[in-house]
JSON list of C-alpha atoms in Angstrom, two decimals:
[
{"chain": "A", "resi": 16, "resn": "MET", "atom": "CA", "xyz": [26.15, 227.56, 55.84]},
{"chain": "A", "resi": 17, "resn": "THR", "atom": "CA", "xyz": [28.92, 224.95, 55.73]},
{"chain": "A", "resi": 18, "resn": "HIS", "atom": "CA", "xyz": [27.71, 221.44, 55.05]},
{"chain": "A", "resi": 19, "resn": "TRP", "atom": "CA", "xyz": [29.08, 218.60, 57.16]},
{"chain": "A", "resi": 20, "resn": "TYR", "atom": "CA", "xyz": [31.05, 217.18, 54.25]},
{"chain": "A", "resi": 21, "resn": "GLU", "atom": "CA", "xyz": [33.08, 220.38, 53.97]},
{"chain": "A", "resi": 22, "resn": "GLY", "atom": "CA", "xyz": [33.88, 220.42, 57.68]},
{"chain": "A", "resi": 23, "resn": "PRO", "atom": "CA", "xyz": [35.83, 218.32, 60.18]},
{"chain": "A", "resi": 24, "resn": "LEU", "atom": "CA", "xyz": [36.28, 214.62, 59.40]},
{"chain": "A", "resi": 25, "resn": "ALA", "atom": "CA", "xyz": [38.62, 211.89, 60.61]},
{"chain": "A", "resi": 26, "resn": "ALA", "atom": "CA", "xyz": [39.58, 208.71, 58.77]},
{"chain": "A", "resi": 27, "resn": "PHE", "atom": "CA", "xyz": [40.96, 205.38, 59.91]},
{"chain": "A", "resi": 28, "resn": "ASP", "atom": "CA", "xyz": [42.62, 202.53, 58.03]},
{"chain": "A", "resi": 29, "resn": "THR", "atom": "CA", "xyz": [44.65, 199.40, 58.75]},
{"chain": "A", "resi": 30, "resn": "GLU", "atom": "CA", "xyz": [46.99, 197.04, 56.95]},
{"chain": "A", "resi": 31, "resn": "THR", "atom": "CA", "xyz": [46.89, 193.43, 58.12]},
{"chain": "A", "resi": 32, "resn": "THR", "atom": "CA", "xyz": [48.28, 189.92, 57.80]},
{"chain": "A", "resi": 33, "resn": "GLY", "atom": "CA", "xyz": [45.19, 188.82, 55.86]},
{"chain": "A", "resi": 34, "resn": "VAL", "atom": "CA", "xyz": [41.45, 189.20, 55.43]},
{"chain": "A", "resi": 35, "resn": "ASP", "atom": "CA", "xyz": [40.11, 187.06, 58.30]},
{"chain": "A", "resi": 36, "resn": "VAL", "atom": "CA", "xyz": [39.03, 189.48, 61.03]},
{"chain": "A", "resi": 37, "resn": "GLU", "atom": "CA", "xyz": [38.90, 186.67, 63.60]},
{"chain": "A", "resi": 38, "resn": "GLU", "atom": "CA", "xyz": [42.40, 185.30, 63.05]},
{"chain": "A", "resi": 39, "resn": "ASP", "atom": "CA", "xyz": [44.52, 187.88, 61.22]},
{"chain": "A", "resi": 40, "resn": "ARG", "atom": "CA", "xyz": [46.40, 190.75, 62.84]},
{"chain": "A", "resi": 41, "resn": "ILE", "atom": "CA", "xyz": [47.01, 194.44, 62.32]},
{"chain": "A", "resi": 42, "resn": "VAL", "atom": "CA", "xyz": [50.51, 195.37, 61.12]},
{"chain": "A", "resi": 43, "resn": "SER", "atom": "CA", "xyz": [49.96, 199.08, 60.59]},
{"chain": "A", "resi": 44, "resn": "ALA", "atom": "CA", "xyz": [47.25, 201.66, 61.19]},
{"chain": "A", "resi": 45, "resn": "ALA", "atom": "CA", "xyz": [46.69, 205.33, 60.56]},
{"chain": "A", "resi": 46, "resn": "LEU", "atom": "CA", "xyz": [44.34, 208.04, 61.77]},
{"chain": "A", "resi": 47, "resn": "VAL", "atom": "CA", "xyz": [43.88, 211.14, 59.62]},
{"chain": "A", "resi": 48, "resn": "VAL", "atom": "CA", "xyz": [42.17, 214.29, 60.90]},
{"chain": "A", "resi": 49, "resn": "GLN", "atom": "CA", "xyz": [41.16, 217.14, 58.61]},
{"chain": "A", "resi": 50, "resn": "ASP", "atom": "CA", "xyz": [39.35, 220.23, 59.91]},
{"chain": "A", "resi": 51, "resn": "THR", "atom": "CA", "xyz": [38.09, 221.52, 56.56]},
{"chain": "A", "resi": 52, "resn": "ALA", "atom": "CA", "xyz": [37.91, 220.24, 53.00]},
{"chain": "A", "resi": 53, "resn": "GLY", "atom": "CA", "xyz": [41.27, 220.88, 51.36]},
{"chain": "A", "resi": 54, "resn": "GLY", "atom": "CA", "xyz": [42.92, 221.55, 54.71]},
{"chain": "A", "resi": 55, "resn": "ARG", "atom": "CA", "xyz": [46.22, 219.99, 55.68]},
{"chain": "A", "resi": 56, "resn": "PRO", "atom": "CA", "xyz": [45.58, 216.58, 57.27]},
{"chain": "A", "resi": 57, "resn": "ARG", "atom": "CA", "xyz": [47.11, 215.63, 60.61]},
{"chain": "A", "resi": 58, "resn": "ILE", "atom": "CA", "xyz": [48.30, 212.04, 60.45]},
{"chain": "A", "resi": 59, "resn": "THR", "atom": "CA", "xyz": [49.09, 209.58, 63.22]},
{"chain": "A", "resi": 60, "resn": "ARG", "atom": "CA", "xyz": [50.71, 206.29, 62.20]},
{"chain": "A", "resi": 61, "resn": "TRP", "atom": "CA", "xyz": [51.25, 203.06, 64.07]},
{"chain": "A", "resi": 62, "resn": "LEU", "atom": "CA", "xyz": [53.53, 200.17, 63.07]},
{"chain": "A", "resi": 63, "resn": "VAL", "atom": "CA", "xyz": [52.93, 196.82, 64.78]},
{"chain": "A", "resi": 64, "resn": "ASN", "atom": "CA", "xyz": [54.94, 193.67, 65.27]},
{"chain": "A", "resi": 65, "resn": "PRO", "atom": "CA", "xyz": [51.97, 191.27, 65.10]},
{"chain": "A", "resi": 66, "resn": "GLY", "atom": "CA", "xyz": [53.71, 188.39, 66.81]},
{"chain": "A", "resi": 67, "resn": "ILE", "atom": "CA", "xyz": [52.88, 186.00, 63.96]},
{"chain": "A", "resi": 68, "resn": "PRO", "atom": "CA", "xyz": [54.45, 185.52, 60.53]},
{"chain": "A", "resi": 69, "resn": "VAL", "atom": "CA", "xyz": [53.25, 187.85, 57.79]},
{"chain": "A", "resi": 70, "resn": "PRO", "atom": "CA", "xyz": [52.21, 185.81, 54.74]},
{"chain": "A", "resi": 71, "resn": "ARG", "atom": "CA", "xyz": [54.03, 186.58, 51.54]},
{"chain": "A", "resi": 72, "resn": "GLY", "atom": "CA", "xyz": [50.75, 187.49, 49.85]},
{"chain": "A", "resi": 73, "resn": "ALA", "atom": "CA", "xyz": [50.06, 190.17, 52.46]},
{"chain": "A", "resi": 74, "resn": "THR", "atom": "CA", "xyz": [53.59, 191.57, 52.15]},
{"chain": "A", "resi": 75, "resn": "GLU", "atom": "CA", "xyz": [53.16, 191.78, 48.38]},
{"chain": "A", "resi": 76, "resn": "ILE", "atom": "CA", "xyz": [50.13, 194.02, 48.96]},
{"chain": "A", "resi": 77, "resn": "HIS", "atom": "CA", "xyz": [51.38, 196.42, 51.64]},
{"chain": "A", "resi": 78, "resn": "GLY", "atom": "CA", "xyz": [55.14, 195.92, 51.46]},
{"chain": "A", "resi": 79, "resn": "LEU", "atom": "CA", "xyz": [55.63, 195.22, 55.19]},
{"chain": "A", "resi": 80, "resn": "THR", "atom": "CA", "xyz": [57.94, 192.28, 55.81]},
{"chain": "A", "resi": 81, "resn": "ASP", "atom": "CA", "xyz": [58.50, 190.19, 58.92]},
{"chain": "A", "resi": 82, "resn": "ASP", "atom": "CA", "xyz": [62.02, 191.59, 59.28]},
{"chain": "A", "resi": 83, "resn": "HIS", "atom": "CA", "xyz": [60.87, 195.21, 59.01]},
{"chain": "A", "resi": 84, "resn": "LEU", "atom": "CA", "xyz": [58.05, 194.73, 61.51]},
{"chain": "A", "resi": 85, "resn": "GLN", "atom": "CA", "xyz": [60.25, 192.88, 64.00]},
{"chain": "A", "resi": 86, "resn": "ARG", "atom": "CA", "xyz": [62.85, 195.64, 63.82]},
{"chain": "A", "resi": 87, "resn": "ASN", "atom": "CA", "xyz": [60.55, 198.63, 63.78]},
{"chain": "A", "resi": 88, "resn": "GLY", "atom": "CA", "xyz": [57.10, 197.54, 64.92]},
{"chain": "A", "resi": 89, "resn": "ARG", "atom": "CA", "xyz": [55.79, 197.93, 68.46]},
{"chain": "A", "resi": 90, "resn": "TRP", "atom": "CA", "xyz": [54.07, 195.26, 70.52]},
{"chain": "A", "resi": 91, "resn": "PRO", "atom": "CA", "xyz": [50.33, 195.11, 69.81]},
{"chain": "A", "resi": 92, "resn": "ALA", "atom": "CA", "xyz": [48.94, 195.71, 73.32]},
{"chain": "A", "resi": 93, "resn": "PRO", "atom": "CA", "xyz": [50.00, 199.37, 73.76]},
{"chain": "A", "resi": 94, "resn": "VAL", "atom": "CA", "xyz": [49.31, 200.15, 70.12]},
{"chain": "A", "resi": 95, "resn": "MET", "atom": "CA", "xyz": [45.73, 198.88, 70.27]},
{"chain": "A", "resi": 96, "resn": "GLU", "atom": "CA", "xyz": [45.18, 200.91, 73.42]},
{"chain": "A", "resi": 97, "resn": "GLU", "atom": "CA", "xyz": [46.44, 204.06, 71.69]},
{"chain": "A", "resi": 98, "resn": "VAL", "atom": "CA", "xyz": [44.37, 203.43, 68.56]},
{"chain": "A", "resi": 99, "resn": "ALA", "atom": "CA", "xyz": [41.16, 202.82, 70.50]},
{"chain": "A", "resi": 100, "resn": "ARG", "atom": "CA", "xyz": [41.69, 205.93, 72.59]},
{"chain": "A", "resi": 101, "resn": "ALA", "atom": "CA", "xyz": [42.46, 208.00, 69.50]},
{"chain": "A", "resi": 102, "resn": "LEU", "atom": "CA", "xyz": [39.25, 206.91, 67.78]},
{"chain": "A", "resi": 103, "resn": "THR", "atom": "CA", "xyz": [37.30, 207.57, 70.96]},
{"chain": "A", "resi": 104, "resn": "GLU", "atom": "CA", "xyz": [38.76, 211.08, 71.18]},
{"chain": "A", "resi": 105, "resn": "GLN", "atom": "CA", "xyz": [37.67, 211.84, 67.63]},
{"chain": "A", "resi": 106, "resn": "SER", "atom": "CA", "xyz": [34.17, 210.58, 68.31]},
{"chain": "A", "resi": 107, "resn": "ALA", "atom": "CA", "xyz": [34.00, 212.58, 71.55]},
{"chain": "A", "resi": 108, "resn": "ALA", "atom": "CA", "xyz": [35.01, 215.68, 69.59]},
{"chain": "A", "resi": 109, "resn": "GLY", "atom": "CA", "xyz": [32.09, 215.11, 67.23]},
{"chain": "A", "resi": 110, "resn": "ARG", "atom": "CA", "xyz": [34.16, 214.25, 64.16]},
{"chain": "A", "resi": 111, "resn": "PRO", "atom": "CA", "xyz": [32.59, 211.61, 61.91]},
{"chain": "A", "resi": 112, "resn": "LEU", "atom": "CA", "xyz": [34.96, 208.73, 61.29]},
{"chain": "A", "resi": 113, "resn": "VAL", "atom": "CA", "xyz": [35.52, 207.71, 57.67]},
{"chain": "A", "resi": 114, "resn": "VAL", "atom": "CA", "xyz": [36.32, 204.00, 57.34]},
{"chain": "A", "resi": 115, "resn": "MET", "atom": "CA", "xyz": [36.39, 202.27, 53.97]},
{"chain": "A", "resi": 116, "resn": "ASN", "atom": "CA", "xyz": [34.69, 198.87, 54.40]},
{"chain": "A", "resi": 117, "resn": "ALA", "atom": "CA", "xyz": [34.17, 199.61, 58.08]},
{"chain": "A", "resi": 118, "resn": "PRO", "atom": "CA", "xyz": [33.14, 196.07, 59.11]},
{"chain": "A", "resi": 119, "resn": "PHE", "atom": "CA", "xyz": [36.64, 194.89, 58.29]},
{"chain": "A", "resi": 120, "resn": "ASP", "atom": "CA", "xyz": [38.83, 197.56, 59.90]},
{"chain": "A", "resi": 121, "resn": "LEU", "atom": "CA", "xyz": [36.67, 198.18, 62.98]},
{"chain": "A", "resi": 122, "resn": "THR", "atom": "CA", "xyz": [36.08, 194.48, 63.59]},
{"chain": "A", "resi": 123, "resn": "ILE", "atom": "CA", "xyz": [39.73, 193.50, 63.32]},
{"chain": "A", "resi": 124, "resn": "LEU", "atom": "CA", "xyz": [40.58, 196.34, 65.72]},
{"chain": "A", "resi": 125, "resn": "ASP", "atom": "CA", "xyz": [37.92, 195.05, 68.11]},
{"chain": "A", "resi": 126, "resn": "ARG", "atom": "CA", "xyz": [39.37, 191.53, 67.93]},
{"chain": "A", "resi": 127, "resn": "GLU", "atom": "CA", "xyz": [42.87, 192.84, 68.59]},
{"chain": "A", "resi": 128, "resn": "LEU", "atom": "CA", "xyz": [41.56, 194.70, 71.64]},
{"chain": "A", "resi": 129, "resn": "ARG", "atom": "CA", "xyz": [39.96, 191.50, 72.89]},
{"chain": "A", "resi": 130, "resn": "ARG", "atom": "CA", "xyz": [43.13, 189.54, 72.19]},
{"chain": "A", "resi": 131, "resn": "HIS", "atom": "CA", "xyz": [45.67, 191.94, 73.72]},
{"chain": "A", "resi": 132, "resn": "ARG", "atom": "CA", "xyz": [43.70, 194.17, 76.10]},
{"chain": "A", "resi": 133, "resn": "ALA", "atom": "CA", "xyz": [40.88, 191.87, 77.31]},
{"chain": "A", "resi": 134, "resn": "SER", "atom": "CA", "xyz": [38.57, 194.67, 76.19]},
{"chain": "A", "resi": 135, "resn": "SER", "atom": "CA", "xyz": [36.54, 195.71, 73.15]},
{"chain": "A", "resi": 136, "resn": "LEU", "atom": "CA", "xyz": [35.97, 198.71, 70.93]},
{"chain": "A", "resi": 137, "resn": "ALA", "atom": "CA", "xyz": [32.50, 199.10, 72.43]},
{"chain": "A", "resi": 138, "resn": "ARG", "atom": "CA", "xyz": [33.98, 199.44, 75.92]},
{"chain": "A", "resi": 139, "resn": "TYR", "atom": "CA", "xyz": [36.26, 202.25, 74.84]},
{"chain": "A", "resi": 140, "resn": "MET", "atom": "CA", "xyz": [33.37, 204.03, 73.15]},
{"chain": "A", "resi": 141, "resn": "GLU", "atom": "CA", "xyz": [30.64, 203.27, 75.66]},
{"chain": "A", "resi": 142, "resn": "ASN", "atom": "CA", "xyz": [30.24, 206.95, 76.57]},
{"chain": "A", "resi": 143, "resn": "VAL", "atom": "CA", "xyz": [30.61, 208.49, 73.11]},
{"chain": "A", "resi": 144, "resn": "PRO", "atom": "CA", "xyz": [28.46, 208.11, 69.99]},
{"chain": "A", "resi": 145, "resn": "LEU", "atom": "CA", "xyz": [30.23, 206.30, 67.17]},
{"chain": "A", "resi": 146, "resn": "CYS", "atom": "CA", "xyz": [29.48, 207.97, 63.85]},
{"chain": "A", "resi": 147, "resn": "VAL", "atom": "CA", "xyz": [30.97, 206.20, 60.82]},
{"chain": "A", "resi": 148, "resn": "LEU", "atom": "CA", "xyz": [30.91, 207.17, 57.15]},
{"chain": "A", "resi": 149, "resn": "ASP", "atom": "CA", "xyz": [31.77, 204.27, 54.85]},
{"chain": "A", "resi": 150, "resn": "PRO", "atom": "CA", "xyz": [32.50, 205.38, 51.27]},
{"chain": "A", "resi": 151, "resn": "ARG", "atom": "CA", "xyz": [31.79, 201.90, 49.92]},
{"chain": "A", "resi": 152, "resn": "VAL", "atom": "CA", "xyz": [28.31, 201.74, 51.47]},
{"chain": "A", "resi": 153, "resn": "LEU", "atom": "CA", "xyz": [27.49, 205.33, 50.51]},
{"chain": "A", "resi": 154, "resn": "ASP", "atom": "CA", "xyz": [28.59, 204.93, 46.89]},
{"chain": "A", "resi": 155, "resn": "LYS", "atom": "CA", "xyz": [26.86, 201.59, 46.46]},
{"chain": "A", "resi": 156, "resn": "HIS", "atom": "CA", "xyz": [23.57, 202.99, 47.74]},
{"chain": "A", "resi": 157, "resn": "LEU", "atom": "CA", "xyz": [23.68, 206.34, 45.96]},
{"chain": "A", "resi": 158, "resn": "ASP", "atom": "CA", "xyz": [24.90, 204.98, 42.61]},
{"chain": "A", "resi": 159, "resn": "ARG", "atom": "CA", "xyz": [23.58, 201.44, 42.88]},
{"chain": "A", "resi": 160, "resn": "TYR", "atom": "CA", "xyz": [23.21, 200.71, 39.17]},
{"chain": "A", "resi": 161, "resn": "ARG", "atom": "CA", "xyz": [26.77, 201.59, 38.19]},
{"chain": "A", "resi": 162, "resn": "LYS", "atom": "CA", "xyz": [28.62, 198.48, 37.08]},
{"chain": "A", "resi": 163, "resn": "GLY", "atom": "CA", "xyz": [32.11, 197.53, 38.12]},
{"chain": "A", "resi": 164, "resn": "ARG", "atom": "CA", "xyz": [34.12, 197.00, 41.27]},
{"chain": "A", "resi": 165, "resn": "ARG", "atom": "CA", "xyz": [34.02, 199.36, 44.24]},
{"chain": "A", "resi": 166, "resn": "THR", "atom": "CA", "xyz": [37.43, 199.04, 45.84]},
{"chain": "A", "resi": 167, "resn": "LEU", "atom": "CA", "xyz": [39.07, 202.19, 47.16]},
{"chain": "A", "resi": 168, "resn": "THR", "atom": "CA", "xyz": [41.13, 202.39, 43.98]},
{"chain": "A", "resi": 169, "resn": "ASP", "atom": "CA", "xyz": [37.97, 202.13, 41.87]},
{"chain": "A", "resi": 170, "resn": "LEU", "atom": "CA", "xyz": [36.17, 204.80, 43.91]},
{"chain": "A", "resi": 171, "resn": "CYS", "atom": "CA", "xyz": [39.14, 207.15, 43.64]},
{"chain": "A", "resi": 172, "resn": "ALA", "atom": "CA", "xyz": [39.07, 206.77, 39.86]},
{"chain": "A", "resi": 173, "resn": "GLU", "atom": "CA", "xyz": [35.30, 207.28, 39.77]},
{"chain": "A", "resi": 174, "resn": "TYR", "atom": "CA", "xyz": [35.35, 210.45, 41.85]},
{"chain": "A", "resi": 175, "resn": "GLY", "atom": "CA", "xyz": [38.63, 211.96, 40.66]},
{"chain": "A", "resi": 176, "resn": "VAL", "atom": "CA", "xyz": [40.49, 211.47, 43.94]},
{"chain": "A", "resi": 177, "resn": "GLU", "atom": "CA", "xyz": [44.26, 211.07, 43.89]},
{"chain": "A", "resi": 178, "resn": "LEU", "atom": "CA", "xyz": [45.55, 207.91, 45.54]},
{"chain": "A", "resi": 179, "resn": "THR", "atom": "CA", "xyz": [49.31, 207.83, 45.91]},
{"chain": "A", "resi": 180, "resn": "GLY", "atom": "CA", "xyz": [50.82, 204.82, 47.62]},
{"chain": "A", "resi": 181, "resn": "ALA", "atom": "CA", "xyz": [47.79, 202.53, 47.77]},
{"chain": "A", "resi": 182, "resn": "HIS", "atom": "CA", "xyz": [47.81, 199.98, 50.62]},
{"chain": "A", "resi": 183, "resn": "ASP", "atom": "CA", "xyz": [49.67, 202.34, 52.89]},
{"chain": "A", "resi": 184, "resn": "ALA", "atom": "CA", "xyz": [47.31, 202.91, 55.82]},
{"chain": "A", "resi": 185, "resn": "ALA", "atom": "CA", "xyz": [47.77, 206.70, 55.88]},
{"chain": "A", "resi": 186, "resn": "ALA", "atom": "CA", "xyz": [47.46, 207.08, 52.10]},
{"chain": "A", "resi": 187, "resn": "ASP", "atom": "CA", "xyz": [44.32, 204.95, 52.04]},
{"chain": "A", "resi": 188, "resn": "ALA", "atom": "CA", "xyz": [42.77, 206.87, 54.94]},
{"chain": "A", "resi": 189, "resn": "VAL", "atom": "CA", "xyz": [43.38, 210.22, 53.23]},
{"chain": "A", "resi": 190, "resn": "ALA", "atom": "CA", "xyz": [41.92, 208.91, 49.98]},
{"chain": "A", "resi": 191, "resn": "ALA", "atom": "CA", "xyz": [38.84, 207.46, 51.71]},
{"chain": "A", "resi": 192, "resn": "LEU", "atom": "CA", "xyz": [38.22, 210.80, 53.41]},
{"chain": "A", "resi": 193, "resn": "ASP", "atom": "CA", "xyz": [38.46, 212.63, 50.07]},
{"chain": "A", "resi": 194, "resn": "VAL", "atom": "CA", "xyz": [36.13, 210.10, 48.45]},
{"chain": "A", "resi": 195, "resn": "VAL", "atom": "CA", "xyz": [33.46, 210.68, 51.12]},
{"chain": "A", "resi": 196, "resn": "ARG", "atom": "CA", "xyz": [33.64, 214.43, 50.50]},
{"chain": "A", "resi": 197, "resn": "ALA", "atom": "CA", "xyz": [33.40, 213.83, 46.74]},
{"chain": "A", "resi": 198, "resn": "VAL", "atom": "CA", "xyz": [30.46, 211.42, 47.06]},
{"chain": "A", "resi": 199, "resn": "ALA", "atom": "CA", "xyz": [28.61, 213.88, 49.30]},
{"chain": "A", "resi": 200, "resn": "ARG", "atom": "CA", "xyz": [29.16, 216.76, 46.88]},
{"chain": "A", "resi": 201, "resn": "LYS", "atom": "CA", "xyz": [27.95, 214.72, 43.91]},
{"chain": "A", "resi": 202, "resn": "PHE", "atom": "CA", "xyz": [24.82, 213.60, 45.76]},
{"chain": "A", "resi": 203, "resn": "SER", "atom": "CA", "xyz": [24.40, 216.70, 47.88]},
{"chain": "A", "resi": 204, "resn": "SER", "atom": "CA", "xyz": [20.71, 217.04, 47.04]},
{"chain": "A", "resi": 205, "resn": "ARG", "atom": "CA", "xyz": [20.15, 213.67, 48.75]},
{"chain": "A", "resi": 206, "resn": "LEU", "atom": "CA", "xyz": [22.61, 214.03, 51.62]},
{"chain": "A", "resi": 207, "resn": "GLU", "atom": "CA", "xyz": [22.93, 217.64, 52.70]},
{"chain": "A", "resi": 208, "resn": "ARG", "atom": "CA", "xyz": [19.81, 217.56, 54.85]},
{"chain": "A", "resi": 209, "resn": "LEU", "atom": "CA", "xyz": [21.01, 214.48, 56.72]},
{"chain": "A", "resi": 210, "resn": "THR", "atom": "CA", "xyz": [23.34, 214.77, 59.67]},
{"chain": "A", "resi": 211, "resn": "PRO", "atom": "CA", "xyz": [26.30, 212.38, 59.91]},
{"chain": "A", "resi": 212, "resn": "ALA", "atom": "CA", "xyz": [24.51, 210.64, 62.81]},
{"chain": "A", "resi": 213, "resn": "GLU", "atom": "CA", "xyz": [21.44, 210.10, 60.63]},
{"chain": "A", "resi": 214, "resn": "LEU", "atom": "CA", "xyz": [23.66, 208.81, 57.84]},
{"chain": "A", "resi": 215, "resn": "HIS", "atom": "CA", "xyz": [25.32, 206.40, 60.26]},
{"chain": "A", "resi": 216, "resn": "ALA", "atom": "CA", "xyz": [21.94, 204.89, 61.09]},
{"chain": "A", "resi": 217, "resn": "ARG", "atom": "CA", "xyz": [20.89, 204.68, 57.46]},
{"chain": "A", "resi": 218, "resn": "GLN", "atom": "CA", "xyz": [24.15, 203.07, 56.36]},
{"chain": "A", "resi": 219, "resn": "ALA", "atom": "CA", "xyz": [23.48, 200.16, 58.73]},
{"chain": "A", "resi": 220, "resn": "VAL", "atom": "CA", "xyz": [20.20, 199.57, 56.87]},
{"chain": "A", "resi": 221, "resn": "TRP", "atom": "CA", "xyz": [21.77, 200.12, 53.44]},
{"chain": "A", "resi": 222, "resn": "HIS", "atom": "CA", "xyz": [24.65, 197.76, 54.15]},
{"chain": "A", "resi": 223, "resn": "ALA", "atom": "CA", "xyz": [22.27, 195.03, 55.35]},
{"chain": "A", "resi": 224, "resn": "ALA", "atom": "CA", "xyz": [20.29, 195.32, 52.13]},
{"chain": "A", "resi": 225, "resn": "GLN", "atom": "CA", "xyz": [23.50, 195.26, 50.09]},
{"chain": "A", "resi": 226, "resn": "ALA", "atom": "CA", "xyz": [24.65, 192.16, 51.96]},
{"chain": "A", "resi": 227, "resn": "ARG", "atom": "CA", "xyz": [21.36, 190.39, 51.27]},
{"chain": "A", "resi": 228, "resn": "GLY", "atom": "CA", "xyz": [21.67, 191.21, 47.59]},
{"chain": "A", "resi": 229, "resn": "LEU", "atom": "CA", "xyz": [25.24, 189.93, 47.44]},
{"chain": "A", "resi": 230, "resn": "GLN", "atom": "CA", "xyz": [24.27, 186.79, 49.34]},
{"chain": "A", "resi": 231, "resn": "ALA", "atom": "CA", "xyz": [21.47, 186.12, 46.86]},
{"chain": "A", "resi": 232, "resn": "TRP", "atom": "CA", "xyz": [23.91, 186.57, 43.98]},
{"chain": "A", "resi": 233, "resn": "PHE", "atom": "CA", "xyz": [26.35, 184.11, 45.57]},
{"chain": "A", "resi": 234, "resn": "THR", "atom": "CA", "xyz": [23.54, 181.60, 46.07]},
{"chain": "A", "resi": 235, "resn": "ARG", "atom": "CA", "xyz": [22.43, 181.86, 42.44]},
{"chain": "A", "resi": 236, "resn": "ASN", "atom": "CA", "xyz": [25.99, 181.26, 41.30]},
{"chain": "A", "resi": 237, "resn": "GLY", "atom": "CA", "xyz": [26.62, 178.36, 43.64]},
{"chain": "A", "resi": 238, "resn": "THR", "atom": "CA", "xyz": [29.14, 180.15, 45.84]},
{"chain": "A", "resi": 239, "resn": "PRO", "atom": "CA", "xyz": [28.88, 179.01, 49.48]},
{"chain": "A", "resi": 240, "resn": "GLU", "atom": "CA", "xyz": [30.30, 182.26, 50.87]},
{"chain": "A", "resi": 241, "resn": "PRO", "atom": "CA", "xyz": [28.40, 183.88, 53.75]},
{"chain": "A", "resi": 242, "resn": "VAL", "atom": "CA", "xyz": [27.93, 187.66, 53.72]},
{"chain": "A", "resi": 243, "resn": "ASP", "atom": "CA", "xyz": [27.64, 189.34, 57.11]},
{"chain": "A", "resi": 244, "resn": "PRO", "atom": "CA", "xyz": [24.96, 192.07, 57.18]},
{"chain": "A", "resi": 245, "resn": "ALA", "atom": "CA", "xyz": [26.33, 193.72, 60.34]},
{"chain": "A", "resi": 246, "resn": "TRP", "atom": "CA", "xyz": [27.71, 197.26, 60.04]},
{"chain": "A", "resi": 247, "resn": "PRO", "atom": "CA", "xyz": [29.92, 199.01, 61.10]},
{"chain": "A", "resi": 248, "resn": "LEU", "atom": "CA", "xyz": [31.12, 196.26, 63.46]},
{"chain": "A", "resi": 249, "resn": "ARG", "atom": "CA", "xyz": [30.55, 192.52, 63.30]},
{"chain": "A", "resi": 250, "resn": "PRO", "atom": "CA", "xyz": [29.38, 190.85, 66.52]},
{"chain": "A", "resi": 251, "resn": "GLU", "atom": "CA", "xyz": [31.79, 188.63, 68.36]},
{"chain": "A", "resi": 252, "resn": "ILE", "atom": "CA", "xyz": [31.58, 184.95, 67.56]},
{"chain": "A", "resi": 253, "resn": "ALA", "atom": "CA", "xyz": [32.46, 182.07, 69.85]},
{"chain": "A", "resi": 254, "resn": "ALA", "atom": "CA", "xyz": [35.41, 181.06, 67.66]},
{"chain": "A", "resi": 255, "resn": "ALA", "atom": "CA", "xyz": [37.11, 184.46, 67.84]},
{"chain": "A", "resi": 256, "resn": "ALA", "atom": "CA", "xyz": [40.79, 184.23, 68.75]}
]
């Protein structure tokens, strides 16, 4: 019997103008589909002219400049439509969607859909079950006492996954997908009896607990930074752009 983590998975990633899901914009995105572990991935890429300046700090991370995006990027409205439909198609086909730090990428996509399509991710997916696998949440729950950071680069090093071209949306999506497979193999005795849908539900609980723990740590250290417990998508707030 083939376990779910050896079978079909899809992965999604974005690069953006910054880290504020309410105000920043998507400049590139990628969807990776892999039918079996080790199989050749099928990659769809999108490049976006966000319509706002790209801060130098963001360009230093992903390498996408204003000039390059203005020359080669597409307008956001049709891109966000295509991305939302592509994710919906994967969900309708029953492929779990791997998203590293899902509340960031899925929320910023949702805000872009609201901004440019007067819609939302939930509206596109209202007739299909969203099933997300977040390598950060899974790793933090299954290996909770391991010290150190848990960025995608850190997880790749921990699980022996090759990451070439970090902060390229397609490269990061491929790596996140491989990390999920590696995490599931390492902790197969705890995961193999759970379906991806069951894992989706449990990750929402795990992430909320992780957020409460991080919030408590911030409070003890005098850091006034709020931690949102929502997963895999943050609710809309009144101040959203």
